[in-house]
Short mmCIF file of C-alpha atoms and ligand atoms in Angstrom, two decimals:
data_model
loop_
_atom_site.label_atom_id
_atom_site.label_comp_id
_atom_site.label_asym_id
_atom_site.label_seq_id
_atom_site.Cartn_x
_atom_site.Cartn_y
_atom_site.Cartn_z
CA MET A 1 8.81 39.68 -18.26
CA SER A 2 5.74 41.07 -16.51
CA ALA A 3 4.62 44.67 -16.53
CA TRP A 4 5.65 45.11 -12.91
CA GLN A 5 9.18 43.87 -13.47
CA LEU A 6 9.51 46.46 -16.18
CA CYS A 7 8.47 49.34 -13.90
CA GLU A 8 11.25 51.65 -12.80
CA VAL A 9 9.04 53.95 -10.75
CA THR A 10 7.86 53.42 -7.22
CA LEU A 11 4.10 53.58 -7.05
CA PRO A 12 1.92 55.27 -5.95
CA PHE A 13 3.03 58.58 -7.44
CA PRO A 14 3.60 61.47 -5.09
CA VAL A 15 2.56 64.96 -6.16
CA SER A 16 4.21 68.23 -5.41
CA LEU A 17 2.27 68.85 -2.20
CA GLY A 18 3.62 65.59 -0.87
CA ARG A 19 0.27 63.80 -1.03
CA VAL A 20 -0.80 60.77 -3.04
CA ILE A 21 -3.46 61.72 -5.56
CA ALA A 22 -3.69 58.54 -7.61
CA THR A 23 -2.18 55.15 -8.18
CA VAL A 24 -1.28 54.39 -11.76
CA THR A 25 -0.19 51.05 -13.12
CA CYS A 26 2.91 50.99 -15.29
CA SER A 27 2.65 49.60 -18.78
CA GLY A 28 4.99 46.76 -19.60
CA GLU A 29 5.71 44.80 -22.75
CA LYS A 30 2.22 43.32 -22.93
CA GLU A 31 0.47 46.71 -22.66
CA VAL A 32 2.87 48.38 -25.08
CA ASN A 33 2.29 45.62 -27.64
CA LEU A 34 -1.47 45.96 -27.21
CA ALA A 35 -1.31 49.72 -27.62
CA VAL A 36 0.74 49.37 -30.82
CA GLN A 37 -1.63 46.71 -32.16
CA ASP A 38 -4.67 48.94 -31.51
CA ALA A 39 -2.91 51.97 -32.95
CA LYS A 40 -2.10 50.06 -36.15
CA ALA A 41 -5.75 49.05 -36.56
CA ALA A 42 -6.95 52.62 -35.91
CA PHE A 43 -4.33 54.01 -38.30
CA LYS A 44 -5.81 51.96 -41.15
CA ILE A 45 -9.18 53.69 -40.69
CA TRP A 46 -7.89 57.17 -39.84
CA SER A 47 -5.32 57.45 -42.62
CA LYS A 48 -8.01 56.71 -45.25
CA LYS A 49 -10.06 59.71 -44.17
CA SER A 50 -9.68 62.95 -46.06
CA GLY A 51 -7.81 65.76 -44.36
CA LEU A 52 -11.06 67.68 -44.06
CA GLU A 53 -12.74 64.76 -42.26
CA ARG A 54 -9.83 64.47 -39.84
CA GLY A 55 -9.90 68.23 -39.32
CA GLN A 56 -13.59 68.15 -38.41
CA ILE A 57 -12.94 65.64 -35.62
CA LEU A 58 -9.95 67.62 -34.33
CA PHE A 59 -12.05 70.81 -34.33
CA GLU A 60 -14.61 68.98 -32.22
CA ALA A 61 -11.88 67.82 -29.80
CA ALA A 62 -10.59 71.42 -29.59
CA ARG A 63 -14.09 72.64 -28.80
CA MET A 64 -14.43 70.06 -26.02
CA ILE A 65 -11.07 70.99 -24.47
CA ARG A 66 -12.07 74.65 -24.55
CA GLU A 67 -15.41 73.87 -22.94
CA ARG A 68 -13.75 71.75 -20.22
CA THR A 69 -10.91 74.24 -19.59
CA GLU A 70 -11.58 74.70 -15.89
CA GLU A 71 -11.83 70.99 -15.13
CA ILE A 72 -8.64 70.20 -17.08
CA ALA A 73 -6.76 73.16 -15.58
CA ILE A 74 -7.63 72.01 -12.04
CA MET A 75 -6.45 68.51 -12.91
CA GLU A 76 -3.20 69.94 -14.34
CA THR A 77 -2.58 72.01 -11.22
CA ILE A 78 -3.04 68.94 -9.03
CA ASN A 79 -0.92 66.93 -11.47
CA ASN A 80 2.01 69.33 -11.64
CA GLY A 81 1.79 72.00 -8.93
CA LYS A 82 1.74 75.00 -11.30
CA SER A 83 -0.74 77.78 -10.46
CA ILE A 84 -4.27 77.44 -11.80
CA PHE A 85 -3.73 80.84 -13.43
CA GLU A 86 -0.98 79.34 -15.60
CA ALA A 87 -2.65 75.97 -16.09
CA ARG A 88 -5.57 77.72 -17.83
CA ASP A 89 -3.09 79.17 -20.30
CA ASP A 90 -1.64 75.71 -20.98
CA ILE A 91 -5.13 74.43 -21.78
CA LYS A 92 -5.73 77.41 -24.06
CA THR A 93 -2.57 76.82 -26.07
CA SER A 94 -3.57 73.14 -26.25
CA TRP A 95 -6.98 73.66 -27.87
CA GLN A 96 -5.48 76.38 -30.07
CA CYS A 97 -2.92 73.86 -31.32
CA LEU A 98 -5.68 71.37 -32.17
CA GLU A 99 -7.59 74.12 -33.99
CA PHE A 100 -4.47 75.18 -35.90
CA PHE A 101 -3.70 71.68 -37.21
CA ALA A 102 -7.39 70.88 -37.75
CA GLY A 103 -7.43 73.88 -40.09
CA LEU A 104 -4.31 72.70 -41.91
CA ALA A 105 -5.46 69.08 -42.28
CA GLY A 106 -7.64 69.75 -45.32
CA SER A 107 -4.92 71.64 -47.16
CA MET A 108 -2.18 69.01 -46.97
CA ALA A 109 -1.35 68.29 -50.56
CA GLY A 110 1.37 67.18 -52.92
CA GLU A 111 2.54 68.70 -56.22
CA HIS A 112 1.94 67.95 -59.86
CA ILE A 113 5.04 68.15 -62.08
CA GLN A 114 4.81 68.15 -65.87
CA LEU A 115 7.49 66.04 -67.61
CA PRO A 116 8.60 65.54 -71.29
CA GLY A 117 6.27 63.76 -73.74
CA GLY A 118 3.14 64.38 -71.69
CA SER A 119 4.34 62.22 -68.85
CA PHE A 120 4.07 63.67 -65.41
CA GLY A 121 4.80 63.08 -61.80
CA TYR A 122 3.05 63.93 -58.59
CA THR A 123 3.82 63.79 -54.91
CA ARG A 124 1.60 62.54 -52.14
CA ARG A 125 2.02 63.73 -48.56
CA GLU A 126 1.44 60.58 -46.54
CA PRO A 127 1.37 59.86 -42.80
CA LEU A 128 4.18 57.93 -41.12
CA GLY A 129 2.11 55.36 -39.19
CA VAL A 130 2.21 54.78 -35.45
CA CYS A 131 4.03 57.67 -33.75
CA VAL A 132 5.18 57.70 -30.15
CA GLY A 133 5.08 60.82 -27.96
CA ILE A 134 7.09 60.91 -24.74
CA GLY A 135 6.55 63.87 -22.45
CA ALA A 136 8.21 65.78 -19.61
CA TRP A 137 6.41 66.68 -16.37
CA ASN A 138 6.39 70.49 -16.63
CA TYR A 139 3.65 70.96 -19.28
CA PRO A 140 1.92 67.55 -19.29
CA PHE A 141 -1.33 68.40 -21.12
CA GLN A 142 0.23 70.95 -23.43
CA ILE A 143 3.07 68.65 -24.52
CA ALA A 144 0.61 65.83 -25.29
CA SER A 145 -1.55 68.24 -27.31
CA TRP A 146 1.35 69.82 -29.19
CA LYS A 147 2.53 66.36 -30.26
CA SER A 148 -0.79 64.65 -30.94
CA ALA A 149 -2.50 67.47 -32.86
CA PRO A 150 -0.05 67.55 -35.82
CA ALA A 151 0.41 63.76 -35.68
CA LEU A 152 -3.32 63.09 -35.95
CA ALA A 153 -3.95 65.89 -38.45
CA CYS A 154 -1.41 64.26 -40.78
CA GLY A 155 -3.22 60.91 -40.53
CA ASN A 156 -1.02 59.13 -37.96
CA ALA A 157 -1.87 57.27 -34.76
CA MET A 158 -0.10 58.25 -31.54
CA ILE A 159 0.81 56.40 -28.37
CA PHE A 160 1.70 58.86 -25.64
CA LYS A 161 3.71 58.22 -22.50
CA PRO A 162 3.54 61.03 -19.95
CA SER A 163 6.18 61.50 -17.27
CA PRO A 164 5.56 59.20 -14.27
CA PHE A 165 5.49 62.36 -12.13
CA THR A 166 2.44 63.71 -13.99
CA PRO A 167 0.43 60.76 -15.27
CA LEU A 168 -3.10 62.16 -15.04
CA SER A 169 -4.14 65.08 -17.24
CA VAL A 170 -3.28 63.36 -20.53
CA LEU A 171 -6.00 60.81 -19.72
CA LEU A 172 -8.53 63.61 -20.17
CA LEU A 173 -7.06 64.32 -23.60
CA ALA A 174 -7.47 60.66 -24.57
CA GLU A 175 -11.06 60.73 -23.33
CA ILE A 176 -11.79 63.86 -25.35
CA TYR A 177 -10.27 62.51 -28.58
CA THR A 178 -12.42 59.39 -28.22
CA GLU A 179 -15.60 61.38 -27.54
CA ALA A 180 -14.82 63.65 -30.47
CA GLY A 181 -14.82 60.64 -32.79
CA VAL A 182 -11.28 59.37 -33.45
CA PRO A 183 -11.21 55.57 -33.94
CA PRO A 184 -10.54 53.58 -30.73
CA GLY A 185 -6.81 53.18 -30.14
CA LEU A 186 -5.80 56.07 -32.41
CA PHE A 187 -4.60 58.08 -29.42
CA ASN A 188 -3.58 55.80 -26.59
CA VAL A 189 -1.82 56.48 -23.29
CA VAL A 190 0.68 54.14 -21.69
CA GLN A 191 2.08 54.87 -18.24
CA GLY A 192 5.55 54.33 -16.84
CA GLY A 193 9.11 55.56 -16.79
CA ALA A 194 12.29 54.80 -18.72
CA ALA A 195 11.56 51.09 -19.21
CA THR A 196 8.17 51.75 -20.81
CA GLY A 197 9.70 54.53 -22.90
CA GLN A 198 12.38 52.17 -24.16
CA LEU A 199 9.83 49.54 -25.14
CA LEU A 200 8.01 52.16 -27.19
CA CYS A 201 11.12 53.52 -28.89
CA GLN A 202 12.41 50.04 -29.75
CA HIS A 203 9.11 48.64 -31.04
CA HIS A 204 9.51 47.64 -34.69
CA ASP A 205 6.01 48.89 -35.60
CA VAL A 206 6.65 52.39 -34.28
CA ALA A 207 7.44 54.78 -37.15
CA LYS A 208 8.51 57.91 -35.26
CA VAL A 209 9.37 59.17 -31.81
CA SER A 210 8.65 62.70 -30.65
CA PHE A 211 10.37 63.35 -27.34
CA THR A 212 10.30 66.22 -24.86
CA GLY A 213 12.72 66.01 -21.97
CA SER A 214 16.32 66.36 -20.92
CA VAL A 215 19.44 66.18 -23.10
CA PRO A 216 20.74 62.94 -21.49
CA THR A 217 17.44 61.13 -22.13
CA GLY A 218 17.20 62.70 -25.60
CA THR A 219 20.60 61.19 -26.39
CA LYS A 220 19.30 57.73 -25.45
CA ILE A 221 16.15 58.25 -27.54
CA ILE A 222 18.12 59.18 -30.64
CA GLU A 223 20.40 56.15 -30.17
CA MET A 224 17.39 53.81 -29.99
CA ALA A 225 15.72 55.53 -32.96
CA ALA A 226 18.94 55.28 -34.97
CA LYS A 227 18.94 51.51 -34.59
CA GLY A 228 15.47 51.37 -36.21
CA ILE A 229 16.19 54.26 -38.66
CA LYS A 230 13.23 56.14 -37.20
CA PRO A 231 12.81 59.88 -37.50
CA VAL A 232 12.75 61.76 -34.19
CA THR A 233 11.69 65.14 -32.92
CA LEU A 234 13.73 66.18 -29.90
CA GLU A 235 12.53 69.04 -27.69
CA LEU A 236 15.28 69.23 -25.08
CA GLY A 237 16.61 71.52 -22.39
CA GLY A 238 18.02 75.02 -22.54
CA LYS A 239 20.04 77.76 -20.85
CA SER A 240 18.72 80.64 -22.87
CA PRO A 241 20.10 84.19 -22.90
CA LEU A 242 17.95 87.26 -22.36
CA ILE A 243 19.84 90.40 -23.43
CA ILE A 244 18.78 93.75 -22.02
CA PHE A 245 20.30 96.83 -23.66
CA SER A 246 20.41 100.16 -21.85
CA ASP A 247 18.05 101.77 -24.39
CA CYS A 248 15.21 99.35 -23.51
CA ASP A 249 11.90 100.20 -21.91
CA LEU A 250 13.03 99.28 -18.41
CA GLU A 251 9.60 98.48 -17.02
CA ASN A 252 8.92 96.03 -19.86
CA ALA A 253 12.39 94.49 -19.53
CA VAL A 254 11.83 93.85 -15.81
CA LYS A 255 8.44 92.24 -16.51
CA GLY A 256 10.04 90.23 -19.33
CA ALA A 257 12.84 88.98 -17.07
CA LEU A 258 10.30 87.71 -14.53
CA ILE A 259 8.26 85.96 -17.23
CA ALA A 260 11.53 84.51 -18.55
CA ASN A 261 12.42 82.96 -15.19
CA PHE A 262 9.51 82.31 -12.86
CA LEU A 263 6.60 80.76 -14.77
CA THR A 264 5.81 77.20 -13.61
CA GLN A 265 8.26 77.60 -10.70
CA GLY A 266 11.06 78.18 -13.24
CA GLU A 267 10.56 74.68 -14.61
CA VAL A 268 10.38 75.85 -18.24
CA CYS A 269 12.68 74.61 -20.98
CA CYS A 270 12.92 77.91 -22.87
CA ASN A 271 13.46 80.15 -19.83
CA GLY A 272 15.88 83.05 -20.27
CA THR A 273 17.92 82.22 -17.18
CA ARG A 274 21.10 84.02 -18.26
CA VAL A 275 19.99 87.65 -18.00
CA PHE A 276 22.68 89.85 -19.61
CA VAL A 277 22.20 93.50 -18.61
CA GLN A 278 24.14 96.40 -20.10
CA LYS A 279 26.32 98.06 -17.43
CA GLU A 280 24.67 101.51 -17.59
CA ILE A 281 21.32 100.15 -16.32
CA LEU A 282 22.54 97.21 -14.24
CA ASP A 283 21.81 98.71 -10.80
CA LYS A 284 18.42 100.15 -11.70
CA PHE A 285 17.33 96.94 -13.47
CA THR A 286 18.54 94.71 -10.64
CA GLU A 287 16.79 96.77 -7.99
CA GLN A 288 13.46 96.61 -9.83
CA VAL A 289 13.78 92.89 -10.64
CA VAL A 290 14.44 92.05 -7.00
CA LYS A 291 11.46 94.13 -5.81
CA ALA A 292 9.15 92.45 -8.34
CA THR A 293 10.50 88.97 -7.49
CA GLN A 294 9.88 89.49 -3.78
CA ARG A 295 6.25 90.34 -4.57
CA ILE A 296 5.57 86.96 -6.26
CA LYS A 297 2.77 85.26 -4.36
CA ILE A 298 3.79 81.72 -3.36
CA GLY A 299 1.15 79.36 -2.06
CA ASP A 300 -1.75 77.06 -2.83
CA PRO A 301 -1.62 76.64 -6.62
CA LEU A 302 -5.40 76.27 -6.77
CA LEU A 303 -5.97 79.80 -5.42
CA GLU A 304 -6.66 82.56 -7.96
CA ASP A 305 -3.94 84.97 -6.79
CA THR A 306 -1.11 82.41 -6.42
CA ARG A 307 1.65 82.89 -8.96
CA MET A 308 4.12 80.26 -7.74
CA GLY A 309 3.32 76.75 -6.56
CA PRO A 310 5.56 73.94 -5.33
CA LEU A 311 8.31 72.32 -7.39
CA ILE A 312 7.65 68.89 -8.84
CA ASN A 313 9.21 66.65 -6.17
CA ARG A 314 11.67 66.58 -3.30
CA PRO A 315 14.78 65.40 -5.21
CA HIS A 316 14.23 68.18 -7.75
CA LEU A 317 13.74 70.81 -5.02
CA GLU A 318 16.97 69.67 -3.35
CA ARG A 319 18.78 69.77 -6.68
CA VAL A 320 17.64 73.36 -7.34
CA LEU A 321 18.58 74.49 -3.81
CA GLY A 322 21.94 72.78 -4.37
CA PHE A 323 22.53 74.97 -7.44
CA VAL A 324 21.91 78.10 -5.32
CA LYS A 325 24.35 76.87 -2.65
CA GLN A 326 26.98 76.14 -5.27
CA ALA A 327 26.45 79.55 -6.89
CA LYS A 328 27.21 81.23 -3.52
CA GLU A 329 30.31 79.08 -3.07
CA GLN A 330 31.48 80.11 -6.55
CA GLY A 331 31.10 83.85 -5.76
CA ALA A 332 27.57 84.76 -6.86
CA LYS A 333 25.53 86.98 -4.56
CA VAL A 334 21.95 86.02 -3.61
CA LEU A 335 19.85 89.20 -3.80
CA CYS A 336 16.63 87.44 -2.83
CA GLY A 337 15.13 83.98 -2.38
CA GLY A 338 16.81 80.67 -2.97
CA ASP A 339 15.53 79.25 0.34
CA LEU A 340 13.24 76.45 1.29
CA HIS A 341 9.76 77.86 1.84
CA VAL A 342 7.30 76.40 4.35
CA PRO A 343 3.83 77.92 3.88
CA ARG A 344 1.78 78.77 6.97
CA ASP A 345 -1.24 76.85 5.66
CA PRO A 346 -0.95 73.40 7.34
CA LYS A 347 -2.29 71.61 4.26
CA LEU A 348 0.64 72.94 2.21
CA LYS A 349 3.37 72.04 4.68
CA GLY A 350 4.44 68.90 2.81
CA GLY A 351 4.85 70.88 -0.43
CA TYR A 352 8.17 71.25 -2.25
CA TYR A 353 8.31 75.04 -2.10
CA MET A 354 11.21 77.44 -2.46
CA THR A 355 11.44 81.21 -2.79
CA PRO A 356 12.24 82.64 -6.25
CA CYS A 357 15.90 83.57 -6.40
CA VAL A 358 17.86 86.37 -8.08
CA LEU A 359 21.64 85.91 -8.32
CA THR A 360 24.03 88.69 -9.21
CA ASP A 361 27.83 89.01 -9.63
CA CYS A 362 27.53 85.96 -11.89
CA LYS A 363 30.38 84.97 -14.21
CA ASP A 364 30.13 82.96 -17.41
CA ASP A 365 32.06 79.99 -16.00
CA MET A 366 29.88 79.48 -12.91
CA THR A 367 27.74 76.34 -12.76
CA CYS A 368 24.54 78.38 -12.29
CA VAL A 369 25.27 80.12 -15.60
CA LYS A 370 26.31 77.05 -17.56
CA GLU A 371 23.83 74.37 -16.49
CA GLU A 372 20.07 74.12 -16.80
CA ILE A 373 18.72 74.51 -13.24
CA PHE A 374 15.03 74.09 -14.14
CA GLY A 375 13.87 76.00 -11.08
CA PRO A 376 13.13 79.62 -10.04
CA VAL A 377 16.72 80.91 -10.22
CA MET A 378 17.69 83.93 -12.34
CA SER A 379 21.37 84.69 -12.97
CA ILE A 380 22.19 88.33 -13.78
CA LEU A 381 25.37 89.05 -15.78
CA SER A 382 26.58 92.44 -16.93
CA PHE A 383 28.00 93.39 -20.34
CA ASP A 384 29.44 96.39 -22.22
CA THR A 385 29.02 95.92 -25.97
CA GLU A 386 26.75 94.16 -28.45
CA ALA A 387 29.61 92.13 -29.95
CA GLU A 388 30.75 90.99 -26.52
CA VAL A 389 27.29 89.94 -25.33
CA LEU A 390 26.56 88.02 -28.53
CA GLU A 391 29.72 86.00 -28.18
CA ARG A 392 28.96 85.22 -24.53
CA ALA A 393 25.26 84.48 -25.17
CA ASN A 394 26.19 81.96 -27.88
CA ASN A 395 28.89 80.33 -25.79
CA THR A 396 26.70 77.41 -24.71
CA THR A 397 25.94 73.92 -25.96
CA PHE A 398 22.19 74.70 -25.72
CA GLY A 399 20.20 76.69 -28.29
CA LEU A 400 16.52 76.61 -27.47
CA ALA A 401 15.40 80.21 -27.03
CA SER A 402 16.67 83.76 -26.59
CA GLY A 403 15.41 87.28 -26.09
CA VAL A 404 16.44 90.88 -26.56
CA PHE A 405 15.07 94.10 -25.11
CA THR A 406 16.01 97.29 -26.98
CA ARG A 407 14.29 100.28 -28.60
CA ASP A 408 16.77 100.19 -31.53
CA VAL A 409 14.91 98.30 -34.25
CA GLN A 410 18.01 97.61 -36.34
CA ARG A 411 19.91 96.25 -33.38
CA ALA A 412 16.94 94.07 -32.39
CA HIS A 413 16.92 92.27 -35.75
CA ARG A 414 20.73 92.15 -36.00
CA VAL A 415 20.91 90.48 -32.58
CA ALA A 416 18.00 88.10 -33.37
CA ALA A 417 19.85 87.00 -36.53
CA GLU A 418 23.13 86.39 -34.66
CA LEU A 419 21.73 84.44 -31.69
CA GLN A 420 22.21 80.69 -32.06
CA ALA A 421 18.76 79.61 -30.88
CA GLY A 422 15.59 78.20 -32.42
CA VAL A 423 13.45 81.00 -30.99
CA CYS A 424 14.13 84.69 -30.34
CA CYS A 425 11.69 87.07 -28.68
CA ILE A 426 12.12 90.79 -29.27
CA ASN A 427 10.85 93.01 -26.42
CA ASN A 428 8.99 90.21 -24.64
CA TYR A 429 9.72 86.64 -23.53
CA ASN A 430 8.16 83.16 -23.44
CA ILE A 431 5.56 84.10 -26.02
CA ASN A 432 4.99 80.95 -28.05
CA PRO A 433 1.84 81.18 -30.19
CA VAL A 434 0.86 77.94 -31.94
CA GLU A 435 1.12 79.58 -35.37
CA LEU A 436 4.92 79.86 -34.92
CA PRO A 437 7.36 76.94 -34.99
CA PHE A 438 8.97 76.09 -31.65
CA GLY A 439 12.18 74.08 -31.24
CA GLY A 440 15.90 74.17 -30.65
CA TYR A 441 19.34 74.55 -32.18
CA LYS A 442 22.43 72.67 -31.02
CA LYS A 443 21.91 70.31 -28.05
CA SER A 444 18.41 71.70 -27.46
CA GLY A 445 17.22 69.35 -30.17
CA PHE A 446 15.73 69.35 -33.65
CA GLY A 447 12.44 69.08 -35.42
CA ARG A 448 9.73 71.59 -34.61
CA GLU A 449 6.40 71.78 -32.81
CA ASN A 450 3.64 74.12 -33.99
CA GLY A 451 3.59 76.22 -37.14
CA ARG A 452 3.04 74.87 -40.68
CA VAL A 453 6.52 73.32 -40.83
CA THR A 454 5.57 70.67 -38.25
CA VAL A 455 3.51 68.90 -40.92
CA GLU A 456 6.87 67.82 -42.36
CA CYS A 457 7.81 66.21 -39.03
CA TYR A 458 4.74 63.95 -39.09
CA SER A 459 4.46 63.04 -42.77
CA GLN A 460 6.53 61.69 -45.64
CA LEU A 461 6.56 62.42 -49.34
CA LYS A 462 5.86 59.81 -51.99
CA THR A 463 6.78 60.51 -55.61
CA VAL A 464 4.64 58.92 -58.31
CA TYR A 465 5.85 58.87 -61.94
CA VAL A 466 3.21 58.44 -64.68
CA GLU A 467 4.35 57.29 -68.14
CA MET A 468 2.11 58.58 -70.95
CA GLY A 469 4.13 57.08 -73.81
CA ASP A 470 5.73 53.71 -74.54
CA VAL A 471 8.59 52.17 -72.61
CA GLU A 472 11.86 52.90 -74.42
CA SER A 473 13.93 49.82 -73.85
CA VAL A 474 17.71 50.13 -73.69
CA PHE A 475 18.11 46.37 -74.11
N1 NAD B 501 12.24 71.80 -25.54
C1 NAD B 501 11.04 71.59 -25.02
O1 NAD B 501 10.01 71.80 -25.66
C2 NAD B 501 10.90 71.09 -23.60
C3 NAD B 501 9.68 71.20 -22.97
C4 NAD B 501 9.56 70.73 -21.65
C5 NAD B 501 10.66 70.21 -20.98
N2 NAD B 501 11.86 70.12 -21.62
C6 NAD B 501 13.03 69.59 -20.91
O2 NAD B 501 12.66 68.45 -20.13
C7 NAD B 501 13.54 68.32 -19.01
C8 NAD B 501 12.73 68.08 -17.76
O3 NAD B 501 11.83 67.04 -17.95
P1 NAD B 501 12.07 65.57 -17.34
O4 NAD B 501 12.83 65.66 -16.07
O5 NAD B 501 10.75 64.90 -17.37
O6 NAD B 501 13.02 64.92 -18.46
P2 NAD B 501 13.50 63.41 -18.57
O7 NAD B 501 14.43 63.38 -19.73
O8 NAD B 501 13.98 62.90 -17.27
O9 NAD B 501 12.16 62.58 -18.89
C9 NAD B 501 11.35 62.89 -20.00
C10 NAD B 501 10.53 61.68 -20.37
O10 NAD B 501 11.37 60.65 -20.84
C11 NAD B 501 11.06 59.42 -20.19
N3 NAD B 501 12.29 58.62 -20.17
C12 NAD B 501 13.29 58.65 -19.25
N4 NAD B 501 14.28 57.80 -19.61
C13 NAD B 501 13.89 57.23 -20.78
C14 NAD B 501 14.50 56.27 -21.65
N5 NAD B 501 15.69 55.74 -21.40
N6 NAD B 501 13.83 55.92 -22.78
C15 NAD B 501 12.63 56.47 -23.06
N7 NAD B 501 12.01 57.37 -22.27
C16 NAD B 501 12.63 57.75 -21.14
C17 NAD B 501 10.56 59.87 -18.83
O11 NAD B 501 9.81 58.85 -18.20
C18 NAD B 501 9.73 61.08 -19.22
O12 NAD B 501 8.46 60.69 -19.70
C19 NAD B 501 14.31 69.63 -18.95
O13 NAD B 501 15.60 69.42 -19.45
C20 NAD B 501 13.51 70.55 -19.87
O14 NAD B 501 14.27 71.59 -20.42
C21 NAD B 501 12.00 70.54 -22.91
C1 PTL B 502 6.41 76.90 -24.82
C2 PTL B 502 6.47 76.15 -23.55
C3 PTL B 502 7.45 75.04 -23.68
C4 PTL B 502 7.64 74.46 -22.36
C5 PTL B 502 9.04 74.13 -22.10
O1 PTL B 502 9.35 73.67 -21.01
#
């Protein structure tokens, strides 16, 4: 079968302003096989280097990303549609991730265990081999960096497939790794959609799959990986709760709710889209949130003061608007936004814009409260007691992130402990420093990105027994 028969995407790729920015060829079986072959050859060289040597190259790559921040951020904005202001932050967290794992690379070590009679054992932390990274379209460069940095630091090779909606920025990452000195083929990019992804997941020389995307695709990935007994990391969707108690600092809670809902046009996996507000402050909170939401500057994502760009593509925009329509039909009230937005600037007219939306009078069984919308739509729900809100917050199949605003320090930690989510932010939201592990509970996935623990997701432990005496035969 040729590469073109394997393509599921229609080329050329549209971007979120409705214009063609590039034409990218899909990788088929031939290209995937070549990428795996090259990755295997590069792995042989790379895995023999000491951790310190690998770290030095990753530090150099981090330095180059940092130096080229503006160029990469512009590319990411064109790639995805997010504001340049945010894209710069994505690039920052990307080079920080490379620095973090570069620093850890030299300290990866096993243990020495003394045994009877002078014998002993030791463990070696070894790489897995050729790892595959498959990314979503909302944080293209960041996702590729968060996957490749720990993979490479641990001595693996990685083949990365970006989303077909955002094929470009990861190419800069590949260029930078090569210039920084990784062996050719160690970090390779293949392009395409589901068919290319399947070829990667099913390849018998692929040792691990790290996936970021939706729950339905994640389910398919784990099924394919199960057939090959391959470990997987799954970073999936969410419908995270943000709980605002009446004793909070209201100004901070309002800012937190906006950060929890409207970054990257609301297309953020860990967004706190179920905003539970204690009854006593519901009116005041809602009024301030609506005012702040109406002030969000929508427009050309390449302009400095823009805070909201276009959504990723037309079908997604229509899907998000459909959720707002359904919310109204089910009894929610639209306090602001939720409409198609056509900017005055003629060059933006083809863009997939909508106005950020705040819904109130929401109930737990409404679709807008249960399903991941992945757009700029905040649902406000009211609550009375801590016990009640915890039960409602946890009543979801997702478990990616959560947040709580309160001045009561004991309550903050009690609530953080009770929330069934991989991440909990106290008195802020969507703060994900690379030093801390990031990942989900329940259907939001498993495995972690960032933090020391991620080394375990990209390495395996070998036990070596050393006999210092004679063999005692039982025969
Ligand atoms: N938890 C996280 O860290 C995180 C981060 C970003 C996005 N997400 C989630 O990603 C979703 C949005 O991204 P999306 O629409 O790109 O997700 P998606 O599941 O549609 O696609 C993700 C990737 O999987 C590929 N793919 C699709 N079908 C495949 C198959 N059968 N086999 C192999 N690969 C396949 C796609 O081409 C793409 O590269 C949301 O649910 C969001 O919450 C999660
Ligand atoms: C921490 C940012 C993760 C992005 C999820 O969509």
